[in-house]
Amino acid sequence: MYRAHLDFRKKMDVDNLKKNFKIPEVLDKFFPSGGFCGADREGSLVFYQVFGRLDVHGMMRSAKVLDVVKFQICLLEMVEDTLKEHYEKTGKQAFGMTVVYDMYNFGMQHLSKPVAEAFIQFLKMFEANYPEILKKVIVVQAPSVFPVAFSIIKPFLSEDTRNKVFVCGGSWKEVLVKHISPDQLPVHYGGTMTDPDGDGMCKSKIRYGGVVPESYYSEVSVEILEQMSSAEVEPGASLGLEVDVRTPGAILRWMFKTEDCDIGFGVYKRRGTSTLYQDMEEVVPCSKHNSHLILSDGEVLCTETGKYVVRFDNSYSWIRSKTLRYSVEVLEPGDESLAGVEGDMSQFTGQGSDQD
């Protein structure tokens, strides 16, 4: 597991991300990222998660998928660093935080396919790389759709994590006081803590986000689409793009947009002469992207030279073909120019995405 975590940090270039990633303004201002506020009765820090306040429609039209992933990684790294500092300062034996998961305003919009898939990917990343930061989760203001939401994410939670989740009923403020002293609990959650200006929601510590103004909405310009290659990916087929990486440390970048429907995407590294995807090393796991809703983009650090294959996967669809616009490029270290890549619809074969 530790080896897999190191591979994750290398592939996502986490250490560099922590230092140099500039959070897009729309995420910084309007994403409900929550925050630390106070400590529980055992001295562990308390983190408030306010995901229900997410403006789903506005954020999907304003933020790039890759930026959201990077933002989440930076947030998890911040949480881990804060907990380590607290542990070293207090000398507490128990490492981890109490999470108050406030589901106020959570509704069916949060269960839409794009949001659910993105949240599942976040859970997978959390379970694989940061499970030790969690001490317990107290769910408050759970709506009527909560059982549906939990049934969706439950398969992706380890048994250990599931055992840390407690769901409160209507008397949730009384429950919180049992776990958190009133002077460590915001007035909004049933305690006595306020910001210096008297704000009972403690907005200086907890970021509740907000409605994204339409001025932040982004549309893919016609000019950008015209500069991208195009392809029709037939039902039950994949488009494979072979990329020759000649220098360790090269950056493989991609950007794509589909019409009307989603498409699977993944990156592989060839090992030998086989053209079967299952015989290749999976560099970026193949999963569905809602690229018909927003431009999908990303990048991966190629630590080894060799043949890489970028895959656009429509093997899971037996009826619809996918109209695709794409750009795949390689940036060699110290090279200011990008090499474009073309694809072959029939060169690579194998199993499709495991996401249905």
Coordinates of C-alpha atoms in Angstrom, one line a residue, residues 38-296:
G38 CA -12.0 23.8 17.2
A39 CA -11.2 20.4 18.7
D40 CA -13.3 17.6 20.0
R41 CA -13.5 16.5 23.7
E42 CA -10.5 14.2 23.2
G43 CA -8.3 17.0 21.8
S44 CA -8.5 16.0 18.1
L45 CA -9.0 18.7 15.5
V46 CA -12.5 19.0 14.0
F47 CA -13.0 19.5 10.3
Y48 CA -16.3 20.7 8.8
Q49 CA -17.3 19.4 5.4
V50 CA -20.1 21.3 3.8
F51 CA -20.4 19.6 0.4
G52 CA -24.1 20.1 0.2
R53 CA -23.6 23.8 -0.4
L54 CA -21.8 23.1 -3.7
D55 CA -23.3 25.0 -6.7
V56 CA -23.3 21.9 -8.9
H57 CA -24.5 23.7 -12.1
G58 CA -22.2 26.7 -11.7
M59 CA -19.1 24.7 -10.8
M60 CA -19.5 22.2 -13.6
R61 CA -19.7 25.1 -16.1
S62 CA -16.8 27.0 -14.6
A63 CA -14.1 24.6 -13.3
K64 CA -11.8 22.2 -15.1
V65 CA -11.9 18.6 -13.9
L66 CA -8.1 18.6 -13.6
D67 CA -8.1 21.8 -11.5
V68 CA -10.7 20.2 -9.1
V69 CA -8.6 17.1 -8.7
K70 CA -5.4 19.2 -8.0
F71 CA -7.4 21.3 -5.6
Q72 CA -8.6 18.2 -3.7
I73 CA -5.1 16.8 -3.5
C74 CA -3.8 20.1 -2.1
L75 CA -6.7 20.2 0.4
L76 CA -5.9 16.6 1.6
E77 CA -2.2 17.5 1.9
M78 CA -3.1 20.6 3.9
V79 CA -5.2 18.5 6.2
E80 CA -2.5 15.9 6.7
D81 CA 0.1 18.6 7.4
T82 CA -2.1 20.3 9.9
L83 CA -2.8 17.1 11.7
K84 CA 0.9 16.3 11.9
E85 CA 1.7 19.7 13.3
H86 CA -1.1 19.3 15.9
Y87 CA 0.2 15.8 16.8
E88 CA 3.7 17.1 17.3
K89 CA 2.6 20.1 19.3
T90 CA 0.2 18.2 21.6
G91 CA 2.0 14.9 21.8
K92 CA -1.4 13.1 21.4
Q93 CA -1.1 9.4 20.7
A94 CA -4.2 9.3 18.5
F95 CA -3.7 10.7 15.0
G96 CA -6.7 11.8 13.0
M97 CA -9.5 14.3 12.9
T98 CA -13.2 14.3 13.6
V99 CA -15.3 15.4 10.6
V100 CA -18.6 17.0 11.0
Y101 CA -20.2 16.3 7.6
D102 CA -23.0 18.9 7.2
M103 CA -25.4 17.8 4.4
Y104 CA -27.5 21.0 4.5
N105 CA -28.9 21.7 1.0
F106 CA -27.8 18.3 -0.3
G107 CA -30.2 17.1 -3.0
M108 CA -30.7 15.2 -6.2
Q109 CA -28.4 17.6 -8.0
H110 CA -25.5 16.2 -6.0
L111 CA -26.5 12.7 -7.2
S112 CA -26.3 13.5 -10.8
K113 CA -24.0 11.3 -12.8
P114 CA -21.1 13.7 -13.2
V115 CA -21.0 14.7 -9.5
A116 CA -21.4 11.1 -8.3
E117 CA -18.6 9.8 -10.5
A118 CA -16.3 12.7 -9.5
F119 CA -17.0 12.1 -5.8
I120 CA -16.4 8.3 -6.2
Q121 CA -13.0 9.1 -7.7
F122 CA -12.3 11.3 -4.8
L123 CA -13.2 8.5 -2.4
K124 CA -10.9 6.1 -4.2
M125 CA -8.1 8.6 -4.0
F126 CA -8.8 9.2 -0.2
E127 CA -9.0 5.5 0.7
A128 CA -5.8 4.6 -1.2
N129 CA -3.7 7.5 0.1
Y130 CA -5.1 9.3 3.1
P131 CA -7.3 6.9 5.2
E132 CA -5.3 7.5 8.4
I133 CA -6.3 11.1 8.7
L134 CA -9.9 10.1 9.6
K135 CA -10.9 9.5 13.2
K136 CA -14.7 9.6 12.9
V137 CA -17.4 11.2 10.8
I138 CA -20.5 12.7 12.3
V139 CA -23.2 13.3 9.6
V140 CA -25.7 16.1 10.4
Q141 CA -28.7 17.5 8.6
A142 CA -29.0 14.3 6.5
P143 CA -31.7 14.7 3.9
S144 CA -34.2 12.2 2.7
V145 CA -32.0 11.2 -0.2
F146 CA -29.1 10.3 2.1
P147 CA -29.8 6.5 2.1
V148 CA -29.6 6.6 -1.7
A149 CA -26.3 8.7 -1.6
F150 CA -24.7 6.4 1.0
S151 CA -25.7 3.2 -1.0
I152 CA -23.8 4.7 -4.0
I153 CA -20.6 5.4 -2.1
K154 CA -20.6 2.5 0.4
P155 CA -18.9 0.0 -1.9
F156 CA -16.0 2.3 -2.3
L157 CA -15.4 2.7 1.5
S158 CA -13.3 0.3 3.4
E159 CA -14.9 -1.5 6.4
D160 CA -12.7 0.5 8.7
T161 CA -14.0 3.8 7.2
R162 CA -17.6 2.7 7.2
N163 CA -17.3 1.9 10.9
K164 CA -16.2 5.5 11.6
V165 CA -19.4 7.0 10.2
F166 CA -22.2 8.1 12.5
V167 CA -25.5 9.5 11.2
C168 CA -27.4 11.9 13.5
G169 CA -31.2 12.3 13.5
G170 CA -33.2 15.5 14.3
S171 CA -31.3 16.2 17.6
W172 CA -28.0 16.4 15.9
K173 CA -26.9 19.6 17.8
E174 CA -27.3 17.7 21.1
V175 CA -25.1 14.8 19.7
L176 CA -22.4 17.3 18.6
V177 CA -22.2 18.7 22.1
K178 CA -21.5 15.3 23.4
H179 CA -18.5 15.0 21.1
I180 CA -17.4 18.6 21.1
S181 CA -17.4 21.1 23.9
P182 CA -19.7 24.1 23.3
D183 CA -16.8 26.6 23.4
Q184 CA -15.1 24.6 20.6
L185 CA -18.3 24.4 18.6
P186 CA -19.7 27.2 16.3
V187 CA -23.0 28.7 17.4
H188 CA -24.4 27.6 14.0
Y189 CA -23.8 24.0 15.1
G190 CA -25.2 24.3 18.7
G191 CA -22.1 25.7 20.5
T192 CA -20.9 29.1 21.7
M193 CA -17.9 29.7 19.4
T194 CA -18.0 32.8 17.1
D195 CA -15.6 34.7 14.9
P196 CA -14.2 37.9 16.4
D197 CA -16.9 39.8 14.5
G198 CA -19.6 37.7 16.2
D199 CA -20.3 35.5 13.2
G200 CA -21.8 32.2 14.5
M201 CA -21.0 30.3 11.4
C202 CA -17.2 31.0 11.8
K203 CA -16.7 31.8 8.2
S204 CA -13.2 32.8 8.8
K205 CA -12.4 29.2 9.5
I206 CA -15.0 27.3 7.5
R207 CA -15.4 28.0 3.8
Y208 CA -19.0 27.5 2.8
G209 CA -18.6 28.4 -0.8
G210 CA -21.4 30.1 -2.7
V211 CA -23.3 30.4 -6.0
V212 CA -21.0 30.8 -8.9
P213 CA -21.7 34.0 -10.9
E214 CA -22.4 33.4 -14.6
S215 CA -19.4 35.6 -15.4
Y216 CA -17.2 32.6 -14.4
Y217 CA -19.0 30.2 -16.9
S218 CA -16.6 29.1 -19.6
E219 CA -17.4 27.9 -23.1
V220 CA -15.0 26.1 -25.4
S221 CA -14.3 28.6 -28.2
V222 CA -14.9 27.5 -31.8
E223 CA -11.2 28.5 -32.4
I224 CA -9.9 26.0 -29.9
L225 CA -12.2 23.2 -31.2
E226 CA -11.1 23.9 -34.8
Q227 CA -7.4 23.4 -33.7
M228 CA -8.1 20.0 -32.2
S229 CA -8.1 16.7 -34.1
S230 CA -11.5 15.0 -34.7
A231 CA -12.6 11.4 -34.8
E232 CA -15.8 9.3 -34.6
V233 CA -15.4 6.5 -32.1
E234 CA -17.7 3.7 -33.1
P235 CA -19.9 1.7 -30.6
G236 CA -17.8 -1.1 -29.0
A237 CA -14.5 0.5 -30.1
S238 CA -11.7 2.6 -28.8
L239 CA -9.4 5.2 -30.3
G240 CA -5.8 4.5 -29.4
L241 CA -3.1 7.2 -29.7
E242 CA 0.5 5.9 -29.5
V243 CA 2.9 8.4 -28.0
D244 CA 6.7 8.0 -28.1
V245 CA 8.3 9.5 -25.0
R246 CA 12.0 9.8 -25.6
T247 CA 13.2 11.5 -22.4
P248 CA 12.4 10.7 -18.7
G249 CA 10.5 13.5 -17.1
A250 CA 8.5 14.4 -20.2
I251 CA 4.9 15.7 -19.7
L252 CA 2.1 14.0 -21.5
R253 CA -0.9 16.4 -21.9
W254 CA -4.4 16.0 -23.2
M255 CA -7.5 17.9 -23.9
F256 CA -10.8 16.6 -25.3
K257 CA -14.5 17.3 -25.8
T258 CA -17.3 15.1 -27.0
E259 CA -20.8 15.9 -28.3
D260 CA -23.8 14.8 -26.4
C261 CA -22.3 11.8 -24.5
D262 CA -19.5 10.8 -22.2
I263 CA -16.5 8.7 -23.2
G264 CA -13.9 6.6 -21.3
F265 CA -10.3 7.9 -21.1
G266 CA -7.1 6.3 -19.9
V267 CA -3.3 6.2 -20.4
Y268 CA -1.2 3.1 -20.7
K269 CA 2.4 2.2 -21.1
R270 CA 3.3 -0.6 -23.5
R271 CA 5.4 -3.5 -22.1
G272 CA 6.6 -5.6 -25.1
T273 CA 4.8 -5.9 -28.4
S274 CA 1.3 -6.7 -27.3
T275 CA -1.5 -4.4 -28.5
L276 CA -3.9 -5.6 -25.8
Y277 CA -4.7 -3.0 -23.2
Q278 CA -4.8 -5.7 -20.5
D279 CA -1.1 -6.5 -21.2
M280 CA -0.1 -2.8 -20.8
E281 CA 0.8 -0.9 -17.6
E282 CA -2.1 1.3 -16.6
V283 CA -0.7 4.8 -16.0
V284 CA -4.0 6.7 -15.7
P285 CA -6.9 4.3 -14.9
C286 CA -9.5 4.2 -17.6
S287 CA -12.8 5.8 -16.5
K288 CA -15.7 7.8 -17.9
H289 CA -15.5 11.5 -18.4
N290 CA -18.4 13.8 -18.9
S291 CA -16.6 15.7 -21.6
H292 CA -19.9 16.5 -23.3
L293 CA -20.6 18.9 -20.4
I294 CA -17.2 20.5 -20.0
L295 CA -13.8 20.3 -21.6
S296 CA -11.7 17.6 -20.1

